[in-house]
Tab-separated table of C-alpha atoms in Angstrom:
chain	number	residue	atom	x	y	z
U	262	MET	CA	13.269	-8.462	15.770
U	263	TYR	CA	16.063	-9.606	13.888
U	264	GLY	CA	16.107	-13.805	13.203
U	265	ARG	CA	13.584	-15.074	10.573
U	266	ILE	CA	10.044	-16.418	12.014
U	267	LEU	CA	7.220	-17.636	9.275
U	268	ALA	CA	4.647	-14.224	7.942
U	269	LEU	CA	2.314	-15.086	5.763
U	270	LEU	CA	1.589	-12.364	2.672
U	271	LEU	CA	-1.279	-10.697	2.749
U	272	THR	CA	-2.984	-11.145	-0.384
U	273	ALA	CA	-5.476	-13.967	0.989
U	274	VAL	CA	-8.449	-13.053	0.984
U	275	VAL	CA	-9.421	-14.541	-3.046
U	276	ALA	CA	-12.502	-14.842	-4.180
U	277	VAL	CA	-14.604	-15.759	-7.994
U	278	THR	CA	-14.356	-12.672	-9.834
U	279	ALA	CA	-17.108	-11.690	-13.133
U	280	PHE	CA	1.751	-4.314	1.253
U	281	LEU	CA	10.173	18.624	10.854
U	282	GLY	CA	12.775	19.221	10.670
U	283	TYR	CA	15.544	21.298	10.215
U	284	ARG	CA	19.721	20.223	9.136
U	285	GLY	CA	21.973	22.594	9.694
U	286	ASP	CA	25.808	22.842	10.858
U	287	LEU	CA	26.166	24.812	14.296
U	288	THR	CA	28.760	27.572	15.069
U	289	GLY	CA	32.223	26.385	16.306
U	290	TRP	CA	30.967	27.314	19.234
U	291	PRO	CA	33.969	26.337	22.355
U	292	PHE	CA	32.826	23.281	24.331
U	293	ARG	CA	34.464	23.286	28.046
U	294	GLU	CA	35.453	19.970	29.532
U	295	ASP	CA	33.470	20.001	32.047
U	296	THR	CA	30.093	20.338	30.202
U	297	VAL	CA	27.023	18.243	30.460
U	298	THR	CA	25.690	16.712	28.234
U	299	ALA	CA	22.073	15.374	28.750
U	300	THR	CA	18.870	14.375	26.971
U	301	LEU	CA	15.589	16.732	27.208
U	302	ILE	CA	12.549	14.831	28.179
U	303	GLY	CA	9.390	16.208	26.848
U	304	PRO	CA	5.481	15.551	28.091
U	305	PRO	CA	4.467	12.304	27.072
U	306	LEU	CA	2.541	11.654	23.220
U	307	PRO	CA	-1.013	11.825	23.779
U	308	PRO	CA	-2.451	8.176	22.528
U	309	LEU	CA	-2.918	7.953	18.607
U	310	ASP	CA	-6.381	9.280	17.717
U	311	THR	CA	-7.301	6.257	15.031
U	312	GLU	CA	-10.158	8.151	13.585
U	313	LEU	CA	-9.366	11.357	13.094
U	314	VAL	CA	-5.251	9.880	10.915
U	315	SER	CA	-7.959	7.351	9.230
U	316	GLY	CA	-10.052	9.706	8.132
U	317	VAL	CA	-6.590	12.154	6.418
U	318	VAL	CA	-5.271	8.779	5.253
U	319	GLU	CA	-8.043	6.941	3.552
U	320	PRO	CA	-8.987	9.176	1.012
U	321	ALA	CA	-5.660	8.149	-0.759
U	322	LEU	CA	-6.259	4.451	-0.926
U	323	VAL	CA	-7.502	2.308	-3.205
U	324	ASN	CA	-8.768	-1.092	-3.655
U	325	ILE	CA	-7.070	-3.545	-5.900
U	326	THR	CA	-8.524	-7.185	-7.586
U	327	ALA	CA	-5.926	-9.100	-9.858
U	328	GLY	CA	-7.517	-11.706	-11.572
U	329	ILE	CA	-5.717	-14.664	-13.380
U	330	ARG	CA	-6.967	-15.886	-16.756
U	331	PRO	CA	-9.056	-18.072	-16.773
U	332	TYR	CA	-9.843	-18.960	-13.506
U	333	GLY	CA	-11.835	-15.860	-12.968
U	334	LEU	CA	-9.261	-16.050	-9.459
U	335	GLY	CA	-8.710	-12.394	-7.410
U	336	ALA	CA	-7.017	-11.633	-4.839
U	337	ALA	CA	-7.109	-8.263	-3.425
U	338	GLY	CA	-5.052	-5.925	-1.982
U	339	SER	CA	-4.830	-1.998	-1.180
U	340	GLY	CA	-2.779	0.804	-2.721
U	341	ILE	CA	-1.415	4.645	-2.314
U	342	VAL	CA	-2.356	7.430	-4.270
U	343	LEU	CA	1.292	8.924	-5.235
U	344	THR	CA	0.027	11.286	-7.475
U	345	ALA	CA	-3.561	12.878	-8.509
U	346	GLU	CA	-3.356	10.649	-12.383
U	347	GLY	CA	-3.006	7.627	-11.108
U	348	GLN	CA	-0.124	6.406	-10.111
U	349	VAL	CA	-0.078	4.238	-6.910
U	350	LEU	CA	1.996	1.715	-4.838
U	351	THR	CA	1.916	-1.874	-3.409
U	352	SER	CA	3.213	-4.730	-2.746
U	353	HIS	CA	4.349	-6.283	-6.234
U	354	HIS	CA	2.427	-9.818	-4.457
U	355	VAL	CA	-0.708	-8.532	-4.444
U	356	ILE	CA	-0.682	-8.143	-8.704
U	357	LYS	CA	1.135	-10.896	-8.790
U	358	GLY	CA	0.764	-12.985	-11.320
U	359	ALA	CA	-2.535	-11.048	-12.097
U	360	ASP	CA	-3.555	-10.541	-16.205
U	361	THR	CA	-6.350	-7.986	-15.039
U	362	VAL	CA	-6.349	-5.413	-12.437
U	363	THR	CA	-9.257	-3.422	-11.061
U	364	VAL	CA	-8.652	-0.999	-8.476
U	365	SER	CA	-11.621	1.226	-7.267
U	366	ASP	CA	-11.897	4.394	-5.263
U	367	VAL	CA	-12.465	3.892	-1.927
U	368	ARG	CA	-14.595	7.663	-1.686
U	369	THR	CA	-16.618	7.332	-4.585
U	370	GLY	CA	-16.558	3.244	-5.118
U	371	ALA	CA	-15.192	4.463	-9.397
U	372	THR	CA	-13.486	1.884	-11.164
U	373	ARG	CA	-10.719	1.851	-13.635
U	374	GLN	CA	-8.544	-0.776	-14.850
U	375	ALA	CA	-4.281	-0.750	-14.267
U	376	VAL	CA	-1.475	-1.036	-15.932
U	377	VAL	CA	2.448	-2.729	-14.341
U	378	LEU	CA	4.729	0.524	-14.018
U	379	GLY	CA	7.664	-2.176	-12.378
U	380	TYR	CA	8.152	-4.027	-9.182
U	381	ASP	CA	11.024	-5.449	-7.637
U	382	SER	CA	10.015	-8.414	-5.721
U	383	GLY	CA	13.008	-9.041	-4.015
U	384	ALA	CA	11.020	-6.265	-1.582
U	385	ASP	CA	8.031	-6.644	-2.810
U	386	ILE	CA	7.325	-3.342	-3.727
U	387	ALA	CA	4.887	-2.180	-7.179
U	388	LEU	CA	3.861	0.685	-9.251
U	389	ILE	CA	0.879	0.983	-11.520
U	390	GLU	CA	-0.999	3.314	-12.538
U	391	LEU	CA	-4.999	3.632	-13.841
U	392	SER	CA	-6.796	4.794	-16.612
U	393	GLY	CA	-8.259	7.988	-17.144
U	394	ALA	CA	-7.392	9.613	-13.527
U	395	ASP	CA	-6.982	12.447	-12.578
U	396	GLY	CA	-7.337	14.989	-9.306
U	397	LEU	CA	-6.335	12.360	-6.630
U	398	PRO	CA	-5.808	12.256	-2.839
U	399	ILE	CA	-2.518	11.926	-2.590
U	400	ALA	CA	-0.715	10.520	-0.155
U	401	ARG	CA	1.147	12.025	2.122
U	402	ILE	CA	4.898	10.019	2.169
U	403	GLY	CA	6.384	10.944	5.161
U	404	SER	CA	10.010	8.631	6.466
U	405	SER	CA	10.568	5.519	7.767
U	406	ALA	CA	14.340	7.655	9.204
U	407	PRO	CA	13.286	9.222	12.253
U	408	LEU	CA	11.384	5.739	13.751
U	409	ARG	CA	11.640	4.422	17.237
U	410	LEU	CA	10.929	1.035	19.301
U	411	GLY	CA	7.542	2.111	21.610
U	412	ASP	CA	6.396	4.846	18.735
U	413	GLN	CA	2.085	4.704	17.620
U	414	VAL	CA	1.555	3.667	14.498
U	415	LEU	CA	-1.414	2.757	12.109
U	416	ALA	CA	-1.858	0.187	9.432
U	417	ILE	CA	-4.831	0.661	7.255
U	418	GLY	CA	-5.815	-1.246	4.313
U	419	ASN	CA	-8.825	-3.432	2.796
U	420	ALA	CA	-9.301	-5.798	5.200
U	421	GLY	CA	-11.082	-9.092	4.425
U	422	GLY	CA	-11.846	-7.880	0.720
U	423	THR	CA	-14.562	-5.653	1.703
U	424	GLY	CA	-13.612	-2.973	-0.252
U	425	THR	CA	-13.810	-0.733	3.258
U	426	PRO	CA	-10.887	0.600	4.702
U	427	THR	CA	-9.695	-0.712	8.061
U	428	ALA	CA	-7.465	0.227	10.220
U	429	VAL	CA	-5.756	-1.351	13.224
U	430	GLY	CA	-2.804	0.215	15.545
U	431	GLY	CA	0.472	-0.986	17.714
U	432	ALA	CA	3.455	-0.765	18.339
U	433	ILE	CA	6.019	-0.089	15.975
U	434	THR	CA	8.468	-3.379	18.278
U	435	GLY	CA	10.759	-3.816	15.158
U	436	LEU	CA	13.039	-1.496	12.559
U	437	ASN	CA	14.863	-3.879	10.717
U	438	SER	CA	13.051	-7.676	11.106
U	439	ASP	CA	13.537	-10.462	8.569
U	440	ILE	CA	10.915	-12.904	7.944
U	441	VAL	CA	10.303	-15.551	5.504
U	442	ALA	CA	6.436	-15.582	4.222
U	443	ARG	CA	4.734	-16.868	1.984
U	444	ASN	CA	1.921	-16.119	0.197
U	445	SER	CA	-1.681	-17.894	0.915
U	446	ALA	CA	-2.481	-17.469	-2.703
U	447	ASP	CA	0.142	-19.716	-4.472
U	448	LEU	CA	2.363	-20.108	-1.373
U	449	SER	CA	5.504	-19.726	-2.018
U	450	ARG	CA	7.983	-18.281	-0.339
U	451	LYS	CA	10.283	-15.477	0.289
U	452	THR	CA	12.591	-14.708	2.639
U	453	LEU	CA	12.443	-10.837	2.826
U	454	HIS	CA	14.626	-7.986	5.042
U	455	GLY	CA	14.600	-5.109	6.877
U	456	LEU	CA	11.220	-4.707	7.514
U	457	ILE	CA	9.167	-2.885	10.079
U	458	GLU	CA	7.588	-5.189	12.479
U	459	VAL	CA	4.227	-4.174	14.254
U	460	ALA	CA	2.359	-4.604	17.368
U	461	ALA	CA	-0.658	-5.138	15.981
U	462	PRO	CA	-3.262	-7.650	13.687
U	463	VAL	CA	-2.933	-6.972	10.507
U	464	SER	CA	-5.231	-9.099	7.909
U	465	ALA	CA	-5.298	-10.094	4.618
U	466	GLY	CA	-5.955	-7.708	2.179
U	467	GLN	CA	-4.074	-4.923	4.142
U	468	SER	CA	-1.097	-5.436	1.331
U	469	GLY	CA	-0.817	-2.886	0.294
U	470	GLY	CA	-1.806	-0.889	1.900
U	471	ALA	CA	-0.884	2.255	4.713
U	472	LEU	CA	1.172	2.042	7.632
U	473	VAL	CA	0.955	5.195	8.742
U	474	ASP	CA	2.367	7.525	11.820
U	475	ARG	CA	0.250	9.608	13.876
U	476	TYR	CA	0.471	12.983	11.736
U	477	GLY	CA	-1.186	10.601	8.599
U	478	ALA	CA	2.612	10.689	6.663
U	479	ILE	CA	2.703	7.227	4.845
U	480	VAL	CA	5.674	5.469	6.845
U	481	GLY	CA	5.111	1.483	4.982
U	482	VAL	CA	3.309	-0.403	3.247
U	483	VAL	CA	1.605	-2.547	4.447
U	484	THR	CA	3.261	-6.660	3.830
U	485	ALA	CA	3.031	-9.650	5.709
U	486	ALA	CA	1.584	-11.222	9.353
U	487	SER	CA	1.863	-13.726	11.355
U	488	GLY	CA	2.115	-16.827	10.973
U	489	GLU	CA	0.460	-19.626	12.715
U	490	LEU	CA	3.530	-20.569	13.610
U	491	SER	CA	4.643	-17.527	15.432
U	492	LYS	CA	0.966	-17.613	17.202
U	493	ALA	CA	1.751	-20.878	19.204
U	494	LEU	CA	4.898	-19.807	20.644
U	495	GLY	CA	3.106	-16.740	21.734
U	496	ASN	CA	4.752	-14.342	19.268
U	497	GLY	CA	1.850	-12.816	17.889
U	498	PRO	CA	-0.314	-11.011	16.478
U	499	ASN	CA	2.040	-8.755	14.255
U	500	GLY	CA	1.711	-6.814	11.415
U	501	TYR	CA	4.719	-6.084	8.628
U	502	ALA	CA	5.583	-3.476	6.484
U	503	VAL	CA	8.280	-2.221	3.723
U	504	PRO	CA	9.559	0.753	4.918
U	505	ILE	CA	8.784	3.574	2.306
U	506	ASP	CA	12.034	5.300	2.339
U	507	ALA	CA	13.508	1.404	1.043
U	508	ALA	CA	10.033	1.401	-1.074
U	509	MET	CA	9.774	4.375	-2.300
U	510	GLU	CA	13.559	3.975	-3.644
U	511	VAL	CA	11.866	1.441	-5.925
U	512	VAL	CA	9.441	3.229	-7.189
U	513	HIS	CA	12.161	7.172	-8.579
U	514	GLN	CA	14.265	3.394	-10.058
U	515	ILE	CA	11.797	2.809	-11.581
U	516	ARG	CA	10.013	6.020	-12.757
U	517	SER	CA	13.516	6.400	-14.004
U	518	GLY	CA	12.751	3.504	-16.763
U	519	THR	CA	16.054	2.050	-16.080
U	520	PRO	CA	15.786	-1.793	-15.202
U	521	THR	CA	18.058	-2.727	-13.227
U	522	ASP	CA	18.543	-7.195	-11.266
U	523	THR	CA	16.190	-7.017	-8.676
U	524	VAL	CA	13.679	-4.083	-10.674
U	525	HIS	CA	11.819	-4.749	-13.324
U	526	VAL	CA	9.696	-1.460	-15.546
U	527	GLY	CA	7.006	-2.059	-18.153
U	528	PRO	CA	5.297	-4.376	-19.603
U	529	THR	CA	7.008	-8.358	-18.148
U	530	ALA	CA	8.949	-10.400	-20.814
U	531	THR	CA	8.164	-14.236	-20.504
U	532	LEU	CA	9.916	-17.628	-22.584
U	533	GLY	CA	6.352	-19.499	-20.861
U	534	ILE	CA	8.145	-21.455	-19.089
U	535	VAL	CA	8.434	-22.805	-15.107
U	536	THR	CA	11.352	-23.551	-13.932
U	537	SER	CA	13.797	-24.551	-11.198
U	538	ASP	CA	17.024	-25.025	-10.331
U	539	ALA	CA	19.680	-27.622	-11.825
U	540	GLU	CA	23.250	-29.147	-10.675
U	541	GLN	CA	24.666	-30.864	-13.337
U	542	PRO	CA	24.649	-29.101	-14.674
U	543	ALA	CA	24.315	-25.676	-12.778
U	544	GLY	CA	21.044	-23.501	-14.527
U	545	ALA	CA	17.580	-22.863	-14.756
U	546	ARG	CA	15.630	-26.379	-15.526
U	547	ILE	CA	11.731	-26.539	-17.419
U	548	ASP	CA	10.549	-27.692	-15.449
U	549	VAL	CA	7.274	-26.655	-17.919
U	550	ALA	CA	7.476	-25.264	-20.762
U	551	VAL	CA	3.422	-23.857	-21.421
U	552	TYR	CA	1.764	-24.714	-24.527
U	553	GLY	CA	1.706	-21.937	-27.024
U	554	GLN	CA	4.119	-19.915	-25.004
U	555	PRO	CA	8.187	-18.723	-26.696
U	556	ALA	CA	10.132	-21.699	-25.245
U	557	TYR	CA	7.310	-23.963	-26.396
U	558	ALA	CA	6.866	-22.525	-29.742
U	559	ALA	CA	10.813	-22.833	-30.226
U	560	GLY	CA	11.021	-26.493	-28.991
U	561	LEU	CA	11.881	-26.407	-25.504
U	562	VAL	CA	11.326	-28.701	-23.509
U	563	GLU	CA	10.986	-29.974	-20.067
U	564	GLY	CA	13.943	-31.851	-17.870
U	565	GLU	CA	16.327	-29.523	-20.159
U	566	VAL	CA	18.595	-26.505	-18.866
U	567	ILE	CA	19.412	-23.566	-19.503
U	568	THR	CA	22.632	-22.162	-18.796
U	569	ALA	CA	23.561	-19.225	-20.582
U	570	LEU	CA	20.529	-16.091	-21.898
U	571	ASP	CA	22.381	-13.733	-24.036
U	572	GLY	CA	25.568	-14.615	-22.973
U	573	ARG	CA	25.178	-14.312	-19.709
U	574	GLU	CA	25.306	-17.475	-17.594
U	575	ILE	CA	22.712	-18.435	-15.518
U	576	ARG	CA	23.334	-20.908	-12.871
U	577	THR	CA	19.601	-21.229	-10.927
U	578	ALA	CA	16.249	-19.472	-11.736
U	579	GLN	CA	16.740	-17.095	-9.894
U	580	ASN	CA	19.418	-15.535	-12.208
U	581	LEU	CA	17.499	-16.588	-15.626
U	582	LYS	CA	14.871	-14.091	-14.071
U	583	ALA	CA	17.031	-11.571	-12.716
U	584	ALA	CA	18.150	-11.642	-16.347
U	585	LEU	CA	14.642	-11.935	-17.369
U	586	ASN	CA	14.250	-7.939	-15.890
U	587	LEU	CA	15.959	-6.816	-18.220
U	588	ARG	CA	14.451	-8.183	-20.482
U	589	LYS	CA	11.240	-6.176	-22.766
U	590	PRO	CA	8.369	-8.288	-24.842
U	591	ASP	CA	9.800	-8.705	-28.910
U	592	ASP	CA	13.187	-8.642	-27.735
U	593	VAL	CA	15.267	-12.146	-29.294
U	594	VAL	CA	17.092	-14.156	-26.698
U	595	GLU	CA	19.970	-16.910	-27.202
U	596	LEU	CA	19.829	-19.264	-25.005
U	597	GLN	CA	22.548	-22.278	-23.549
U	598	ILE	CA	20.690	-25.168	-23.123
U	599	ALA	CA	22.731	-28.171	-21.761
U	600	VAL	CA	20.102	-31.352	-22.795
U	601	PRO	CA	19.651	-34.163	-20.610
U	602	GLY	CA	22.412	-37.107	-21.751
U	603	GLY	CA	25.008	-34.440	-22.624
U	604	GLY	CA	24.446	-32.431	-24.848
U	605	ARG	CA	24.482	-28.890	-25.805
U	606	ARG	CA	22.356	-26.250	-28.427
U	607	THR	CA	21.075	-23.086	-28.802
U	608	VAL	CA	18.374	-21.218	-29.427
U	609	SER	CA	16.894	-18.064	-29.997
U	610	VAL	CA	12.899	-17.277	-28.945
U	611	THR	CA	11.358	-14.191	-29.669
U	612	LEU	CA	9.841	-12.519	-25.624
U	613	THR	CA	6.093	-12.271	-25.319
U	614	VAL	CA	3.891	-10.202	-23.663
U	615	GLY	CA	2.763	-12.061	-19.355
U	616	PRO	CA	1.797	-11.950	-16.014
U	617	PRO	CA	4.550	-9.900	-13.127
U	618	ASN	CA	6.229	-13.033	-11.948
């Protein structure tokens, strides 16, 4: 499906607490001009065995709860274990804005705290690491490249935030779907590209969970479900997942330790402001300077517009976020500020650590 439809990001579960083959070169045999080519067609594959596949995958899944102080709110999601020492792949929106990330083992119920190693908010992918983990079962990572329309897959995750994995199956109906997704936790919207679309009733809490093939290999990271409008138009239920090949590219970038405009690595650096796009002049308009945060302490106020950071032109709020992706807490940045009424000034601000955003 190539059009844009409205979908819901799946951290909707909000509660009060405390997403065989061989390749070689063929011998240069000569072919006659009248050679006929054909496609070999084998017998149809048997139905996907939900219970068998789930049993293979579930030990390598975890449940994730993101906490936001001081409100005590948490959003439930899922994660895929990549290393025995506790690196876990999940959706960015599962841990977005979190001050604390708590992970529980679906097998034993053991709970650990986690830190965010990095994320790509545009791809909706994050990598976290559990503290004190060792000997965890590891998910079998497959490839999304061989997927075809009609392939049977399972979406497995912490549906409903119950802590017990739920598997729902369906056929792949799209391999390069674009959607406009609304995060039901904070009502923000974003456009996601190149997703796998599945005719399956994916539900809240399965974000960050596994999309798996009939052999139990991870082929995607569950990220969204069709919204009410789509269902009303007769287009649902559908689930959406980030292809595992794209997700692992983000993981490799994070592991390299090198940030980019889209991939943030390590603790998040923040100015402590809420911004929106400004047009005259172009830049990131300060809507709120949070009390006690770096921007407030440096004297930045509502209505001022950030037009450059360390000499890098800032024309939108997203430009500012991209520039901050490359910074770390305690970095000192120089901001060019347009003051309401036409004045300009330069302000130096020391960044602090903040939640992923």
